[in-house]
Tab-separated table of C-alpha atoms and ligand atoms in Angstrom:
chain	number	residue	atom	x	y	z
A	1	ASP	CA	-20.045	-5.479	-14.361
A	2	VAL	CA	-17.406	-6.261	-11.753
A	3	ARG	CA	-15.324	-3.341	-10.534
A	4	ASN	CA	-11.740	-4.494	-10.174
A	5	ALA	CA	-9.394	-2.045	-8.528
A	6	VAL	CA	-5.743	-2.074	-7.626
A	7	TYR	CA	-4.069	-0.441	-4.653
A	8	PRO	CA	-0.357	-0.363	-5.520
A	9	GLY	CA	2.515	0.563	-3.249
A	10	SER	CA	5.651	-0.456	-1.408
A	11	PHE	CA	3.864	-1.204	1.882
A	12	ASP	CA	7.133	-1.548	3.831
A	13	PRO	CA	5.509	-1.855	6.277
A	14	PHE	CA	1.694	-1.867	5.843
A	15	THR	CA	0.346	0.846	8.185
A	16	ASN	CA	-3.001	1.800	9.721
A	17	GLY	CA	-3.145	4.483	7.016
A	18	HIS	CA	-2.994	1.773	4.328
A	19	LEU	CA	-5.600	-0.280	6.207
A	20	ASP	CA	-8.022	2.648	6.267
A	21	ILE	CA	-7.580	3.229	2.520
A	22	VAL	CA	-8.200	-0.493	1.836
A	23	GLU	CA	-11.386	-0.549	3.901
A	24	ARG	CA	-12.701	2.577	2.191
A	25	ALA	CA	-11.686	1.309	-1.276
A	26	LEU	CA	-13.795	-1.790	-0.620
A	27	LYS	CA	-16.858	0.463	-0.672
A	28	ILE	CA	-15.986	1.389	-4.261
A	29	ALA	CA	-14.514	-1.844	-5.639
A	30	ASP	CA	-15.966	-5.359	-5.830
A	31	SER	CA	-12.493	-6.824	-5.858
A	32	LEU	CA	-9.294	-5.129	-4.738
A	33	HIS	CA	-5.809	-6.231	-5.725
A	34	ILE	CA	-3.067	-5.043	-3.444
A	35	ALA	CA	0.019	-4.852	-5.637
A	36	VAL	CA	3.260	-4.849	-3.661
A	37	LEU	CA	6.093	-3.356	-5.698
A	38	LYS	CA	9.163	-5.597	-5.839
A	39	ASN	CA	11.707	-2.877	-5.219
A	40	THR	CA	15.271	-3.689	-4.275
A	41	SER	CA	15.872	-0.855	-1.835
A	42	LYS	CA	18.588	-1.503	0.730
A	43	LYS	CA	16.497	0.306	3.315
A	44	ALA	CA	13.727	-2.291	3.027
A	45	LEU	CA	12.582	-3.844	6.273
A	46	PHE	CA	10.576	-6.755	4.855
A	47	THR	CA	11.084	-8.618	1.576
A	48	PRO	CA	8.226	-8.257	-0.926
A	49	ASP	CA	7.108	-11.833	-0.144
A	50	GLU	CA	7.089	-11.106	3.599
A	51	ARG	CA	4.986	-7.987	2.951
A	52	VAL	CA	2.487	-10.036	0.967
A	53	GLU	CA	2.282	-12.601	3.766
A	54	ILE	CA	1.761	-9.890	6.407
A	55	ILE	CA	-0.869	-7.992	4.389
A	56	ARG	CA	-2.769	-11.246	3.704
A	57	GLU	CA	-2.828	-11.906	7.431
A	58	VAL	CA	-4.024	-8.380	8.263
A	59	LEU	CA	-6.776	-8.553	5.604
A	60	HIS	CA	-7.770	-12.220	5.949
A	61	LYS	CA	-11.387	-11.288	6.695
A	62	TYR	CA	-11.824	-9.698	3.266
A	63	PRO	CA	-12.194	-12.491	0.676
A	64	GLN	CA	-12.465	-9.893	-2.101
A	65	VAL	CA	-8.890	-8.724	-1.468
A	66	LYS	CA	-6.017	-10.327	-3.394
A	67	VAL	CA	-2.436	-9.561	-2.412
A	68	GLU	CA	0.380	-10.026	-4.937
A	69	THR	CA	3.831	-8.709	-5.712
A	70	PHE	CA	4.469	-6.977	-9.020
A	71	GLU	CA	7.429	-5.975	-11.148
A	72	GLY	CA	7.543	-3.669	-14.115
A	73	LEU	CA	4.775	-1.251	-15.003
A	74	LEU	CA	1.575	-0.916	-13.016
A	75	VAL	CA	-0.357	-0.484	-16.273
A	76	ASP	CA	0.768	-3.953	-17.401
A	77	PHE	CA	-0.423	-5.435	-14.099
A	78	CYS	CA	-3.782	-3.750	-14.735
A	79	ARG	CA	-3.999	-4.830	-18.387
A	80	THR	CA	-3.543	-8.520	-17.622
A	81	ARG	CA	-6.183	-8.461	-14.876
A	82	GLN	CA	-8.880	-6.260	-16.450
A	83	ILE	CA	-8.341	-3.588	-13.800
A	84	ARG	CA	-9.439	-0.048	-14.688
A	85	ILE	CA	-9.287	1.649	-11.291
A	86	VAL	CA	-6.164	2.581	-9.346
A	87	ILE	CA	-6.573	3.595	-5.719
A	88	ARG	CA	-4.046	5.873	-4.020
A	89	GLY	CA	-4.150	7.565	-0.629
A	90	LEU	CA	-3.374	11.263	-0.278
A	91	ARG	CA	-2.191	12.685	3.027
A	92	ALA	CA	-1.066	16.275	2.598
A	93	VAL	CA	-0.306	18.659	-0.274
A	94	SER	CA	3.258	17.346	-0.092
A	95	ASP	CA	2.004	14.106	-1.693
A	96	PHE	CA	0.408	15.946	-4.587
A	97	ASP	CA	3.292	16.475	-7.050
A	98	TYR	CA	4.457	12.868	-6.813
A	99	GLU	CA	0.947	11.477	-7.162
A	100	HIS	CA	0.134	13.829	-10.002
A	101	ALA	CA	3.230	12.694	-11.931
A	102	ILE	CA	2.343	9.007	-11.450
A	103	PHE	CA	-1.266	9.690	-12.446
A	104	LEU	CA	-0.287	11.530	-15.635
A	105	MET	CA	2.210	8.861	-16.662
A	106	ASN	CA	-0.201	5.987	-16.010
A	107	ARG	CA	-2.915	7.824	-17.915
A	108	LYS	CA	-0.572	8.342	-20.862
A	109	LEU	CA	0.395	4.651	-20.850
A	110	LEU	CA	-3.166	3.346	-20.417
A	111	PRO	CA	-5.860	6.014	-21.030
A	112	ASP	CA	-8.670	3.684	-19.893
A	113	LEU	CA	-7.245	3.508	-16.397
A	114	GLU	CA	-8.784	5.848	-13.820
A	115	THR	CA	-6.994	6.838	-10.598
A	116	MET	CA	-9.062	7.577	-7.519
A	117	PHE	CA	-7.483	9.406	-4.588
A	118	LEU	CA	-8.810	8.817	-1.111
A	119	MET	CA	-7.869	11.466	1.437
A	120	ALA	CA	-6.305	10.116	4.604
A	121	ALA	CA	-8.326	10.451	7.789
A	122	SER	CA	-6.846	13.090	10.106
A	123	ASP	CA	-5.490	10.484	12.538
A	124	ASN	CA	-3.580	8.855	9.688
A	125	SER	CA	-2.430	11.916	7.815
A	126	PHE	CA	1.014	11.900	9.450
A	127	ILE	CA	1.667	8.143	9.137
A	128	SER	CA	4.405	7.158	6.703
A	129	SER	CA	6.099	3.783	6.310
A	130	THR	CA	9.509	5.464	6.176
A	131	ILE	CA	8.959	7.339	9.426
A	132	VAL	CA	7.436	4.280	11.121
A	133	LYS	CA	10.567	2.288	10.184
A	134	GLU	CA	12.870	4.988	11.515
A	135	VAL	CA	11.020	5.438	14.813
A	136	ALA	CA	10.871	1.663	15.315
A	137	HIS	CA	14.578	1.379	14.509
A	138	PHE	CA	15.438	3.751	17.352
A	139	GLY	CA	13.080	2.073	19.802
A	140	GLY	CA	10.119	4.490	19.622
A	141	ASN	CA	6.525	3.411	20.075
A	142	ILE	CA	4.680	2.792	16.800
A	143	ALA	CA	1.805	0.729	18.224
A	144	ASP	CA	-0.791	3.333	17.117
A	145	GLN	CA	0.513	3.502	13.561
A	146	VAL	CA	0.550	-0.135	12.418
A	147	PRO	CA	-1.796	-3.140	12.794
A	148	ALA	CA	-0.905	-5.482	15.691
A	149	ILE	CA	0.226	-8.191	13.246
A	150	VAL	CA	2.700	-5.780	11.662
A	151	LEU	CA	4.011	-4.650	15.042
A	152	ASP	CA	4.529	-8.268	16.018
A	153	ARG	CA	6.432	-9.042	12.810
A	154	MET	CA	8.561	-5.908	13.255
A	155	GLN	CA	9.403	-6.905	16.805
A	156	LYS	CA	10.490	-10.344	15.607
A	157	LYS	CA	12.662	-8.767	12.933
A	158	ARG	CA	14.234	-6.166	15.174
A	159	ALA	CA	14.373	-7.217	18.813
A	160	HIS	CA	14.524	-3.649	20.169
A	161	ILE	CA	11.212	-2.367	18.785
A	162	ASN	CA	9.187	-0.939	21.618
A	163	ALA	CA	5.512	-1.869	21.925
A	164	GLU	CA	4.736	-0.022	25.154
B	201	LIG	O1	4.044	3.305	-1.940
B	201	LIG	P1	4.803	3.963	-3.070
B	201	LIG	O2	6.251	3.557	-3.019
B	201	LIG	O3	4.596	5.443	-3.083
B	201	LIG	O4	4.199	3.371	-4.452
B	201	LIG	C1	4.681	3.794	-5.712
B	201	LIG	C2	4.149	2.889	-6.847
B	201	LIG	C3	4.454	1.434	-6.550
B	201	LIG	C4	2.657	3.070	-6.975
B	201	LIG	C5	4.804	3.331	-8.180
B	201	LIG	O5	6.171	3.469	-7.994
B	201	LIG	C6	4.588	2.318	-9.299
B	201	LIG	O6	3.480	2.094	-9.745
B	201	LIG	N1	5.690	1.695	-9.764
B	201	LIG	C7	5.661	0.668	-10.783
B	201	LIG	C8	6.388	1.140	-12.037
B	201	LIG	C9	5.501	2.012	-12.878
B	201	LIG	O7	4.430	1.625	-13.323
B	201	LIG	N2	5.937	3.269	-13.113
B	201	LIG	C10	5.187	4.227	-13.892
B	201	LIG	C11	4.261	5.062	-13.004
B	201	LIG	S1	5.224	5.926	-11.800
């Protein structure tokens, strides 16, 4: 039996924290779908299609990873692809209420779906896409928080992002 899992999120941008969760999820799942939510936030740095392109580049050495955008309910994405495992990363207790609410709702909508939470490694526990975007916006160094490919794409998007 093939274990298909999904790792859903906004990934704007994809960070080293996300990368660590992906690599650890690959020990559990035979195939991992990364589902990039098509949200229309004005604070978005990359379009959903750009995020997909970037994540594919970062994870090109993992043939068992598929990267796609999705709209609508996560449970519908899972239903159409025979996915029964959702992977989410947990950093601190502050993530708990939000994750718990998503878990309970997804479970209500699709009881067969199981959510597995992977705890962030200590080095990654403070990394957040929102904070990375803000620090980069004001010229701070985010080279330790995102893969080199992401840093490069952020520098191209916003000329003043500092890599040193
Ligand atoms: O990285 P994020 O923004 O915390 O990810 C949140 C995400 C994409 C997992 C969640 O918002 C989601 O699954 N949205 C799709 C809509 C849906 O299924 N909603 C019901 C469960 S909240």
